[in-house]
Tab-separated table of C-alpha atoms in Angstrom:
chain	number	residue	atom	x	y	z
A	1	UNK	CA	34.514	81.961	-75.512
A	2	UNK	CA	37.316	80.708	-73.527
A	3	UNK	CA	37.602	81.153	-69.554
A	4	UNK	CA	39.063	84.236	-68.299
A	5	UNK	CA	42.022	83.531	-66.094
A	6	UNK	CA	42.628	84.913	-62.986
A	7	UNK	CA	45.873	84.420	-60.877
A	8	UNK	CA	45.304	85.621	-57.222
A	9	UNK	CA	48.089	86.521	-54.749
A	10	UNK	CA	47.254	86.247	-51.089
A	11	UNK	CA	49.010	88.024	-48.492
A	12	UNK	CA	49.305	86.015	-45.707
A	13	UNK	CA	47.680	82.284	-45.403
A	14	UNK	CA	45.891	82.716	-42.295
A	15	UNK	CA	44.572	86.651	-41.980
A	16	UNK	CA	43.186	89.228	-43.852
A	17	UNK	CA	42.993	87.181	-47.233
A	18	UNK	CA	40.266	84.469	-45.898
A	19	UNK	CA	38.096	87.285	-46.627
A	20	UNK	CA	39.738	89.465	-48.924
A	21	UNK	CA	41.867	87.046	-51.936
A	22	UNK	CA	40.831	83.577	-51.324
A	23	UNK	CA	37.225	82.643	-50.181
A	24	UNK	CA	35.792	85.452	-52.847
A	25	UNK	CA	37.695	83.921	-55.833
A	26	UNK	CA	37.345	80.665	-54.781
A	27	UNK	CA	33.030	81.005	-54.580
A	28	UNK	CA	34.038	82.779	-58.516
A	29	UNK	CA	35.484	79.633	-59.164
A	30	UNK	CA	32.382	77.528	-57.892
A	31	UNK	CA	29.375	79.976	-59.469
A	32	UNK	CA	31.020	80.892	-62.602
A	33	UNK	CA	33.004	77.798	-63.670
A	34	UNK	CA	32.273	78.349	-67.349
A	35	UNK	CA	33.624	81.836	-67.217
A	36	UNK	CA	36.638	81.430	-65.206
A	37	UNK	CA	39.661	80.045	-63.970
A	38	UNK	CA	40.822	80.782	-60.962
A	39	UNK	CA	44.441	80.318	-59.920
A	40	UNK	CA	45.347	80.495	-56.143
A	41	UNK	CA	49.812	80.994	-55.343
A	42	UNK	CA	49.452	80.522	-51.239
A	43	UNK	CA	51.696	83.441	-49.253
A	44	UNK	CA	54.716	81.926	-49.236
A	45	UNK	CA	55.171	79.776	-52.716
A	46	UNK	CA	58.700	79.344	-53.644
A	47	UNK	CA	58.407	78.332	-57.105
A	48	UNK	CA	56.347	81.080	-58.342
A	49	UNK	CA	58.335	83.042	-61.234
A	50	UNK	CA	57.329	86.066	-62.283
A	51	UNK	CA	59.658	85.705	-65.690
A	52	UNK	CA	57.883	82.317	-66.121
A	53	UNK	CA	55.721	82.292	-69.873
A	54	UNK	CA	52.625	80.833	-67.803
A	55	UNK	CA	52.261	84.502	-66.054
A	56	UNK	CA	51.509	85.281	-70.133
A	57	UNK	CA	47.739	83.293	-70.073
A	58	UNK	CA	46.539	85.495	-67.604
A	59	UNK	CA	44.004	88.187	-68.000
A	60	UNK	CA	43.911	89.460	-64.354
A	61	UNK	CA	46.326	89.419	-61.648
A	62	UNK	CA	44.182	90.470	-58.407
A	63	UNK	CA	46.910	90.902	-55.404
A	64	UNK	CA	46.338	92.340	-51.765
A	65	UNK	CA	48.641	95.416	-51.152
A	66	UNK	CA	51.418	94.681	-52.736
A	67	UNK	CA	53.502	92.108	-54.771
A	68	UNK	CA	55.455	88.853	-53.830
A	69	UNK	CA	58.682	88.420	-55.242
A	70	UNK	CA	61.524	85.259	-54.422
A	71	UNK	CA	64.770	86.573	-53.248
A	72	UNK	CA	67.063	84.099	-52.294
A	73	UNK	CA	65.501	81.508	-50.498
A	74	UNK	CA	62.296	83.565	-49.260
A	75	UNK	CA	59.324	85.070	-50.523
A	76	UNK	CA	58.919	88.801	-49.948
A	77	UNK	CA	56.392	91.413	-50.284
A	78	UNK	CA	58.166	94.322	-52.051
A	79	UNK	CA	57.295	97.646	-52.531
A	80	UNK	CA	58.350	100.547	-54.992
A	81	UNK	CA	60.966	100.094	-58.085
A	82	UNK	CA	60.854	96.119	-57.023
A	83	UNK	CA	56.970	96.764	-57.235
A	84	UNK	CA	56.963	98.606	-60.337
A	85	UNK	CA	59.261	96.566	-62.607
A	86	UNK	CA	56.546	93.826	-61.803
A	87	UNK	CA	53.577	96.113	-62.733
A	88	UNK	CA	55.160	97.236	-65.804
A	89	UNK	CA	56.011	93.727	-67.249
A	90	UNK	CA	52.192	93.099	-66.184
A	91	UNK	CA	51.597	96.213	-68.263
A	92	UNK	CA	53.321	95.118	-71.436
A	93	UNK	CA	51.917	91.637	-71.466
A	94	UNK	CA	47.935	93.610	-71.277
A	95	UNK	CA	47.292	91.797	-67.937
A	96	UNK	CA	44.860	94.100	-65.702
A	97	UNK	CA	46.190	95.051	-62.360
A	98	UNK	CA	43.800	94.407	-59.403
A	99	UNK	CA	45.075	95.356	-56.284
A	100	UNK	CA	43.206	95.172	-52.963
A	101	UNK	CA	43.043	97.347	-49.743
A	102	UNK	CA	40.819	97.384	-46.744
A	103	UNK	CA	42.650	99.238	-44.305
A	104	UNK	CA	44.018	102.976	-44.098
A	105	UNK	CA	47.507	103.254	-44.495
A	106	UNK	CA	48.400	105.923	-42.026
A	107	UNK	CA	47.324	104.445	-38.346
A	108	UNK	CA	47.260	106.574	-35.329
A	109	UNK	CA	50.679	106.272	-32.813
A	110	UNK	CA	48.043	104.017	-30.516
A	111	UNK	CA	48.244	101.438	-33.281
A	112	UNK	CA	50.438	98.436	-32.193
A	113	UNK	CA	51.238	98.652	-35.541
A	114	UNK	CA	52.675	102.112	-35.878
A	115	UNK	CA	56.069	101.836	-35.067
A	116	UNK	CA	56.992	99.502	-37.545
A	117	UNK	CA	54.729	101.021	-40.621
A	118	UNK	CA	56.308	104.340	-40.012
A	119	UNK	CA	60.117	102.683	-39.509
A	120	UNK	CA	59.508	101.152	-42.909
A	121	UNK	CA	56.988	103.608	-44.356
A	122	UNK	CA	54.984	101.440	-45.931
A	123	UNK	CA	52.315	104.002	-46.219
A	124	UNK	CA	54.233	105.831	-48.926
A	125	UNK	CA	54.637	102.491	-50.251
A	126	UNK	CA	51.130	101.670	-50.243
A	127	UNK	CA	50.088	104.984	-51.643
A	128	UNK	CA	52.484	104.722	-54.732
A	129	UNK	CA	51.385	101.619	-55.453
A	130	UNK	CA	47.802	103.135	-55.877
A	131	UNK	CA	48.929	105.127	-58.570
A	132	UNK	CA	50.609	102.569	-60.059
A	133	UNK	CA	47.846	99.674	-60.701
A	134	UNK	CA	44.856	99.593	-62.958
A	135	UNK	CA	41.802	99.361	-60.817
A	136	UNK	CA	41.517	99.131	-56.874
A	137	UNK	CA	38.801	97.336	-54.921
A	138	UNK	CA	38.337	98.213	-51.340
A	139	UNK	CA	35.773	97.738	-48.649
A	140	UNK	CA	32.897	100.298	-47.888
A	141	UNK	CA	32.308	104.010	-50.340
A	142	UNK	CA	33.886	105.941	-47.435
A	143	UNK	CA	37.570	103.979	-48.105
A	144	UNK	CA	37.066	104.381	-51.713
A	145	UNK	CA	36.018	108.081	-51.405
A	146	UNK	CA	39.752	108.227	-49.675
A	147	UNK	CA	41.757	105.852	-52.277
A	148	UNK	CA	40.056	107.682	-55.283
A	149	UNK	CA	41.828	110.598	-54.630
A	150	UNK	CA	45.188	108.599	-55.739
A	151	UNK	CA	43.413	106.535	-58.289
A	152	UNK	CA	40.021	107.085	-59.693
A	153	UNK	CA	39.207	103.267	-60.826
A	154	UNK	CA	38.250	102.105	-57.376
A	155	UNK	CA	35.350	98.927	-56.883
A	156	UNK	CA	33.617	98.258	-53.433
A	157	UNK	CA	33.691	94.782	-52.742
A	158	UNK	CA	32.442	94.646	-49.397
A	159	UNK	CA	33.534	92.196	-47.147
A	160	UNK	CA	30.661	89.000	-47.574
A	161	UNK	CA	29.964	86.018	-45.514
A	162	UNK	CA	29.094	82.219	-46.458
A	163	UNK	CA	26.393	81.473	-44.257
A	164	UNK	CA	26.812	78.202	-44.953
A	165	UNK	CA	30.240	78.176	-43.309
A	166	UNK	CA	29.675	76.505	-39.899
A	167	UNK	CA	31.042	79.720	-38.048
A	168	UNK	CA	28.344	81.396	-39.105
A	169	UNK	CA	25.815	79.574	-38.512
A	170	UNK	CA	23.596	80.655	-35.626
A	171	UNK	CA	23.590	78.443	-32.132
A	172	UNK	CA	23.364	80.106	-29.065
A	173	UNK	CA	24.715	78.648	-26.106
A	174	UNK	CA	22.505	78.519	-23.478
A	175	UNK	CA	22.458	80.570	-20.160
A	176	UNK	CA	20.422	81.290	-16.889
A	177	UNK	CA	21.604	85.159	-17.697
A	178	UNK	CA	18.709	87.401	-18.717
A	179	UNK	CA	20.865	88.928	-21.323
A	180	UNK	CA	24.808	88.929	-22.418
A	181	UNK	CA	26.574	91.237	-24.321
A	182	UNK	CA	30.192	90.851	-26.117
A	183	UNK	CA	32.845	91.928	-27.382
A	184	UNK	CA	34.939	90.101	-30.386
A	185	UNK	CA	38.470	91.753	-32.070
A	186	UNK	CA	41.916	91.886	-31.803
A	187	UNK	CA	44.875	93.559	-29.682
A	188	UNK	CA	44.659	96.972	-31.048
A	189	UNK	CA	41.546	98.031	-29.524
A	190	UNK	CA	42.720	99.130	-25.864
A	191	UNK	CA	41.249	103.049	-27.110
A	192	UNK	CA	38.239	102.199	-28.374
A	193	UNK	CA	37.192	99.907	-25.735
A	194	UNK	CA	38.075	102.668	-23.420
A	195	UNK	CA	34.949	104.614	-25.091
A	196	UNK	CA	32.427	102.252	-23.177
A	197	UNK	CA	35.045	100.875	-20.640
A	198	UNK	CA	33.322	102.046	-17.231
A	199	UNK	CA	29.907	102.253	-18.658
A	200	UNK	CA	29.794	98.461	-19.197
A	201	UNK	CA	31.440	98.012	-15.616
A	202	UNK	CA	29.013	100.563	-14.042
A	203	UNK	CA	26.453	98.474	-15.665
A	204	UNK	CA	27.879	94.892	-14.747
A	205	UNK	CA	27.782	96.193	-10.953
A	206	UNK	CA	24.298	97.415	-11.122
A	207	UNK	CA	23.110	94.022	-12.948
A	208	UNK	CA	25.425	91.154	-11.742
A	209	UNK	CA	22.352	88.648	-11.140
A	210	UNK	CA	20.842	89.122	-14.761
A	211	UNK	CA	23.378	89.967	-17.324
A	212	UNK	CA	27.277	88.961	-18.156
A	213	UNK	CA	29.753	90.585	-20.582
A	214	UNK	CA	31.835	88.059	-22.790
A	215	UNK	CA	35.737	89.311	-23.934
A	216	UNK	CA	36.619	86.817	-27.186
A	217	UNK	CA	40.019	86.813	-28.378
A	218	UNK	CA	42.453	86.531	-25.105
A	219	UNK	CA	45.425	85.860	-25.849
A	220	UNK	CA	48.710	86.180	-24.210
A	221	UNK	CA	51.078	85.616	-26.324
A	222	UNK	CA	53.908	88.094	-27.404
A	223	UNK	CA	57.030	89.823	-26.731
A	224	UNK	CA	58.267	92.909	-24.606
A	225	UNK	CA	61.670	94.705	-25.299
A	226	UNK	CA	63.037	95.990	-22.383
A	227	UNK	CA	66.294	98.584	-22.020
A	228	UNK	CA	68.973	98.700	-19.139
A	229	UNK	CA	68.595	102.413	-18.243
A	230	UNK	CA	72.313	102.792	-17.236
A	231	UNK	CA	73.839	100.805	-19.874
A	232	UNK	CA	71.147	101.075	-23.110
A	233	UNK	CA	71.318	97.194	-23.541
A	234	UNK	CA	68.133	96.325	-25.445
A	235	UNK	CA	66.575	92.486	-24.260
A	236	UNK	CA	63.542	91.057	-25.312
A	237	UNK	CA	61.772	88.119	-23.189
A	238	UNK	CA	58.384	86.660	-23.542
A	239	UNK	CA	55.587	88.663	-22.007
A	240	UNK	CA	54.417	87.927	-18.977
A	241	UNK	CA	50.244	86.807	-19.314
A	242	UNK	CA	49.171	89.451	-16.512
A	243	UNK	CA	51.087	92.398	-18.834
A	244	UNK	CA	49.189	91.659	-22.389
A	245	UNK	CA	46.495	94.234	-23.520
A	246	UNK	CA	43.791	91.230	-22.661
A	247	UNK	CA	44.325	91.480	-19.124
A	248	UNK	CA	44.254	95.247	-19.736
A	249	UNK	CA	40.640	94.815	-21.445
A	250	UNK	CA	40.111	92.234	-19.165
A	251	UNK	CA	40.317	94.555	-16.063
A	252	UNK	CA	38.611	97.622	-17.658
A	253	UNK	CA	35.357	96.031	-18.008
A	254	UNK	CA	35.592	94.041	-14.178
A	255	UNK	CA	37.535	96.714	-12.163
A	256	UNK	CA	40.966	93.801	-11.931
A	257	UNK	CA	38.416	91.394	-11.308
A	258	UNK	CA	37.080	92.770	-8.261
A	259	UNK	CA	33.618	92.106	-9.596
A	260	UNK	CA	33.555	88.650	-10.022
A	261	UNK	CA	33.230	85.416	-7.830
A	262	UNK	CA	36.030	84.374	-5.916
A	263	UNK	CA	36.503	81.483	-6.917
A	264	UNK	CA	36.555	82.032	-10.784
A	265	UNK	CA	38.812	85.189	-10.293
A	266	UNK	CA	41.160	82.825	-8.946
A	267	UNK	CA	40.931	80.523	-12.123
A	268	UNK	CA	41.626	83.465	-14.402
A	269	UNK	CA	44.629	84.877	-12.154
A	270	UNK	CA	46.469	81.287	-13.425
A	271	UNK	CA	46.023	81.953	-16.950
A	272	UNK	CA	45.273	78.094	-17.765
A	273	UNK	CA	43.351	77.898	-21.069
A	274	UNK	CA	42.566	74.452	-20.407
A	275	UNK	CA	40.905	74.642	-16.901
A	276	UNK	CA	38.894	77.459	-17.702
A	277	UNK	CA	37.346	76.197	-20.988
A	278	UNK	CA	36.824	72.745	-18.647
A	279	UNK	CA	34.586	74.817	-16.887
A	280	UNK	CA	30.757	76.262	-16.518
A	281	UNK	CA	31.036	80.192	-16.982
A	282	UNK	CA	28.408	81.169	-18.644
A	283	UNK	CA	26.373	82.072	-16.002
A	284	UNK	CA	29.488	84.401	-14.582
A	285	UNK	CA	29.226	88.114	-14.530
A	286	UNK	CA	32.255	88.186	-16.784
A	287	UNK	CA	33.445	85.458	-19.414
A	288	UNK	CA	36.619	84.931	-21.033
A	289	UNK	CA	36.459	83.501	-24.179
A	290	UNK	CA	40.482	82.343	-25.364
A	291	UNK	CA	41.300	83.437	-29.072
A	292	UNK	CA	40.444	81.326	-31.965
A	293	UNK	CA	41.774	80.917	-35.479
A	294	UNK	CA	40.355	83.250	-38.269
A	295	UNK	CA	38.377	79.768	-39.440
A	296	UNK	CA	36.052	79.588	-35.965
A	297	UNK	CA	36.238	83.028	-34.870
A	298	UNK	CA	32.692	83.813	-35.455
A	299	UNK	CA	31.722	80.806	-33.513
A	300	UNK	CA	31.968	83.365	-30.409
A	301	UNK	CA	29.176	85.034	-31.172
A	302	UNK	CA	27.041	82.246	-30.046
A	303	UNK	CA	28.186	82.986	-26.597
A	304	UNK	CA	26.309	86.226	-26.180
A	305	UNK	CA	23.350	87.932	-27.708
A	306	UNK	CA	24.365	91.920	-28.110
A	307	UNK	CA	27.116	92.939	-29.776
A	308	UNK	CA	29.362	96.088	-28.549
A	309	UNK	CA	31.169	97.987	-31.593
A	310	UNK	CA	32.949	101.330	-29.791
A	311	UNK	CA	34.866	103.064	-32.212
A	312	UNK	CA	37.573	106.250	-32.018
A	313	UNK	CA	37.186	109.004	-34.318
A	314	UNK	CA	39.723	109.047	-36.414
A	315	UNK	CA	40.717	108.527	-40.105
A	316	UNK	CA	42.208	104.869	-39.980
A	317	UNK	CA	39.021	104.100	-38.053
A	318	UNK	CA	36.615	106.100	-40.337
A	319	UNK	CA	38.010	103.871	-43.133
A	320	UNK	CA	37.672	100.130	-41.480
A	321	UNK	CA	34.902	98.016	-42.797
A	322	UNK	CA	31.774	97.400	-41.509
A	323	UNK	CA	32.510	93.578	-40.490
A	324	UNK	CA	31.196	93.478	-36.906
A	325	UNK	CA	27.946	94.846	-38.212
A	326	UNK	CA	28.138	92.053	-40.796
A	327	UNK	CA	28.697	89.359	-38.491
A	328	UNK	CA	26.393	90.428	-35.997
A	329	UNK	CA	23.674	90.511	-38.635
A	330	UNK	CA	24.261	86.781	-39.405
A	331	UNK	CA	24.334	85.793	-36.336
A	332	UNK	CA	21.208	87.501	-35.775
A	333	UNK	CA	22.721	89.537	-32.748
A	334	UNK	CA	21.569	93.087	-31.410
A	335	UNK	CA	24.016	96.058	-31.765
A	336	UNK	CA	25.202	98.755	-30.068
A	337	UNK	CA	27.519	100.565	-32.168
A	338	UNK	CA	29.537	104.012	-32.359
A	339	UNK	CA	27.663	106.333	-34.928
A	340	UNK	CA	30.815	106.753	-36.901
A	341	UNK	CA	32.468	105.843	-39.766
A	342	UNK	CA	31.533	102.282	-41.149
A	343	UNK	CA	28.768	101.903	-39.020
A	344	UNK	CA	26.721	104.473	-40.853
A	345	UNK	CA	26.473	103.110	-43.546
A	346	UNK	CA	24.188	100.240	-42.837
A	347	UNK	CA	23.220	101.125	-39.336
A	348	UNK	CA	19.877	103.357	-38.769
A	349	UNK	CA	19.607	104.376	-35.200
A	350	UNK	CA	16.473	102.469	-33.425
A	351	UNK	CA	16.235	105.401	-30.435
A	352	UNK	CA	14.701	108.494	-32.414
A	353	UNK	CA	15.434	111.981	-30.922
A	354	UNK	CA	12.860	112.211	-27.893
A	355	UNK	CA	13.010	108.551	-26.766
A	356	UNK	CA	10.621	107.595	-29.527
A	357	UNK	CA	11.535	104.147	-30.984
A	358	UNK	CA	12.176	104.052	-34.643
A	359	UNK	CA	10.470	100.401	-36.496
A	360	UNK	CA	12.578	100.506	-38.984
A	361	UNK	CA	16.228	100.852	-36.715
A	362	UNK	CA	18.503	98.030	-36.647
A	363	UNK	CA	20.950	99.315	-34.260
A	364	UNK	CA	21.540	101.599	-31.213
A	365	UNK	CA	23.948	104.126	-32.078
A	366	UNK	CA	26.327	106.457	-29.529
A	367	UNK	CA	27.292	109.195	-30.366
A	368	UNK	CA	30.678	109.928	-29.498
A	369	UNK	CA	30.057	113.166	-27.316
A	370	UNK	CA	27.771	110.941	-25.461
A	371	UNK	CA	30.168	107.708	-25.040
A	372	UNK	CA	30.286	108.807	-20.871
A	373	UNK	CA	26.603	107.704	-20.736
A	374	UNK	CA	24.715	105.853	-23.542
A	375	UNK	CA	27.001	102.737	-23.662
A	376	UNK	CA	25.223	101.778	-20.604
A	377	UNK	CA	22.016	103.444	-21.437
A	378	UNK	CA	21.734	101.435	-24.739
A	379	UNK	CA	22.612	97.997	-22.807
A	380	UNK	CA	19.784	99.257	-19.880
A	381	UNK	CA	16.952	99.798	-22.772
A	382	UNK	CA	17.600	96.237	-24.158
A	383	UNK	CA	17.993	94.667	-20.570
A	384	UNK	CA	14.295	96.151	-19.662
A	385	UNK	CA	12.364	95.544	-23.157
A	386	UNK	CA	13.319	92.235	-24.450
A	387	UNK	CA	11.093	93.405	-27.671
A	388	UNK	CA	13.528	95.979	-28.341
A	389	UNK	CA	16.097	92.736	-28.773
A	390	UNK	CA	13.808	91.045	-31.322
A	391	UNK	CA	13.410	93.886	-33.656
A	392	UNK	CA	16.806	94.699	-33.671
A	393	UNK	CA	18.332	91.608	-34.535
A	394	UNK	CA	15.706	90.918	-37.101
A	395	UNK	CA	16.369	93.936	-38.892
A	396	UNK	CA	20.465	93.688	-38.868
A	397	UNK	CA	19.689	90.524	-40.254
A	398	UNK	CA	17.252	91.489	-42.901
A	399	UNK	CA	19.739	94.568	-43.416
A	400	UNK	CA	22.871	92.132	-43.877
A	401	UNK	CA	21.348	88.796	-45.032
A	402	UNK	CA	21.210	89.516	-49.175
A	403	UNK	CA	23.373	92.655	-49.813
A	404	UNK	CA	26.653	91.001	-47.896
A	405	UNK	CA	25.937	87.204	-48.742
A	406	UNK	CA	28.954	86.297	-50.382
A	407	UNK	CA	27.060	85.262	-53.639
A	408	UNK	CA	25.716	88.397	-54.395
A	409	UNK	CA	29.178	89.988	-53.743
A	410	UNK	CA	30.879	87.247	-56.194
A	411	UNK	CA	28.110	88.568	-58.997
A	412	UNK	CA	29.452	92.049	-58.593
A	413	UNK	CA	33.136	90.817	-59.073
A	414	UNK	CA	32.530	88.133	-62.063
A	415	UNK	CA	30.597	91.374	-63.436
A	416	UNK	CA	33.385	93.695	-62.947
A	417	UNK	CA	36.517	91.229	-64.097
A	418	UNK	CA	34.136	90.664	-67.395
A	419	UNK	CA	33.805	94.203	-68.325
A	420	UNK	CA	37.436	94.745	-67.490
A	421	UNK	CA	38.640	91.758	-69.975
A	422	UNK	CA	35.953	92.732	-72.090
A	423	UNK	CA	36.892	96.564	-72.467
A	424	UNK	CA	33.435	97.235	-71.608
A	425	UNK	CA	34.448	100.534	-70.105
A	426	UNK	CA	30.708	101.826	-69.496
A	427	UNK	CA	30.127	99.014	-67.321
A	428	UNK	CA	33.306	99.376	-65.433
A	429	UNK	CA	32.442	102.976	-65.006
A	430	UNK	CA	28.730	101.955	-63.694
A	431	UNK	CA	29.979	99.551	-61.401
A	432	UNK	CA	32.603	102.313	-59.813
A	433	UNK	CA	30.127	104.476	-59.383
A	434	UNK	CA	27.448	102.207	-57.956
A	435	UNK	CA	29.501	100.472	-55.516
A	436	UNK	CA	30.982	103.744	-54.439
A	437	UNK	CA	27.274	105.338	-53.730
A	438	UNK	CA	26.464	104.572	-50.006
């Protein structure tokens, strides 16, 4: 039988489709060689031709989102009739239509985001495009439950981790700190850090001596647009370090540094990358940790030992994946999460009604009608009863370790790409329905 061949069509080259388009059909490339071939057009590629006979020998096209497509001298990601006529030459040729999706196409006006995906309302665009393809894969049942309501064909194909990848390997820095918790994302958080904002500074104050809390990702680069009042002229200059969200976080969780040392608050007023990361600070009460690129990321979580995952309730947030509670189970952390959304689904709640400690939990979950209080309540319990640490970050690990391994996940895609070539359509349907179950 020959190979089935799959042409893939990242996104981007350095975000969302490390995890997403590229790692997951490159590991089908390496376990399942004699079944497929595996073709790989980097964001970006000018001389990919949609009219070329080559597209022809393909059985699959698996894209995230949308479509590329060369005008002029750039690439493009286009949406609607540009989208379609692609899709329906795809059609006529009896190549299967893959398309990707792990985030919620409507975010909330706090989004950084929002602006511009409402200017251009790309998620109209998104949602037609649903319609339009064959089958959908997606992230956790609760985005599917969501997507299938535009298209039923819908696979959960969680996001999976290499462990072999040296980012993930466990190696936790040392420290004279009794215990250090951490938070790792990106710039759109400011809300949901605000959940557990003065609870983790309430705490810090109480437990300076014995515990610090690590921000990863600082970064202050970016623009501002400002406008002339009297005359409407728009400029836009580079933002200044002290106005970026980070040093928003950044003074949420240390009260604009009032809590920490002299000294060091004095290093992190220059904003010099270089000197701080020359220095000893992980025996501060606070540590920043500068961003990294999407390659060493997870390094960071060797820099603390619980892991913080607030969360708003909302839908774009009810749909994210569970990929904190993924990495933290690698890395063999302890969580405290929100009990909302993604984090339900693989989370069980350690602290029983009553105060009565559950064997079996692998997490401590907030509720969100008690974010004023448990945030620091959860980070107290593990402070006092270092046990509490071990059996929590053994069972995230034994929770995570086999179901989110990216081998197992690559056995549930070469499965579902063979039943699709192979119009085995009661093994598609199984798989929909078996990923989709939480």
């Amino acid at each position: 039988m020959s190979k089935i061949k799959v042409l893939v069509l990242p996104s981007d080259r350095t975000g969302v489709s490390k995890f997403r388009s590229v790692e997951p059909h490159m590991k089908l490339q390496e376990l399942y060689n004699d079944d497929f071939h595996i073709d790989i057009v980097p964001a970006g590629t000018l001389d990919f031709d949609w009219n070329d006979d080559s597209i022809k020998n393909y059985q699959i096209v698996h894209f995230h989102r949308t479509l590329p497509k060369l005008k002029g001298n750039t690439v493009q990601q286009v949406y609607l009739e540009e989208c379609f006529e692609i899709l329906d030459r795809l059609k006529s040729l009896g190549i299967i239509t893959v398309m990707d999706l792990d985030d919620y196409w409507a975010p909330t006006k706090e989004h950084p985001a929002y602006h511009l995906i409402t200017k251009e309302n790309l998620g109209h665009k998104i949602k037609e495009n649903l319609k339009r393809v064959d089958y959908v894969t997606t992230t956790t049942p609760i985005f599917a439950k969501e997507i299938s309501k535009l298209n039923k064909n819908v696979v959960v194909l969680p996001n999976a981790i290499d462990p072999s990848e040296k980012q993930f390997t466990p190696k936790p820095e040392k420290t004279d700190k009794k215990l250090r918790f951490g938070w790792l994302g990106g710039s759109s958080h400011f809300h949901d850090l605000k959940l557990m904002g003065q609870n983790v500074l309430s705490f810090l104050k109480t437990h300076k001596d014995e515990t610090q809390f690590v921000l990863c990702g600082f970064d202050t680069r970016g623009n501002i647009t400002e406008i002339d009042r009297n005359t409407g002229q728009q400029r836009t200059r580079k933002i200044k370090p002290e106005e970026s969200i980070w040093s928003k976080y950044e003074s949420m969780f240390t009260s604009d540094l009032s809590i920490i040392d002299e000294n060091y608050k004095n290093t992190l007023k220059k904003y010099d990358r270089d000197l701080e990361e020359s220095l000893n600070t992980n025996n501060d009460v606070y540590r920043r940790v500068w961003t990294k690129p999407i390659t060493t990321f997870a390094s960071n979580y060797n820099l603390f030992d619980v892991s913080m995952a607030p969360l708003m309730d909302h839908m774009f947030n009810k749909c994210k994946s569970q990929l904190k509670v993924i990495e933290a189970g690698f890395h063999k952390k302890a969580l405290i999460a929100q009990d909302f959304g993604p984090y339900q689904i693989d989370c069980v709640n350690v602290i029983e009604r009553g105060g009565t400690i559950n064997e079996k939990g692998n997490a401590i979950l907030v509720e969100k009608h008690k974010n004023h209080k448990d945030w620091q309540k959860g980070m107290k319990k593990l402070l006092e009863n270092p046990e509490l640490f071990d059996l929590l970050s053994q069972n995230l690990y034994d929770t995570v370790k086999d179901k989110y391994h990216i081998d197992t996940v690559t056995n549930t895609r070469a499965d579902f790409y063979k039943s699709l070539v192979n119009e085995n359509m009661k093994e598609v349907k199984q798989l929909i329905e078996e990923t989709n179950a939480i």
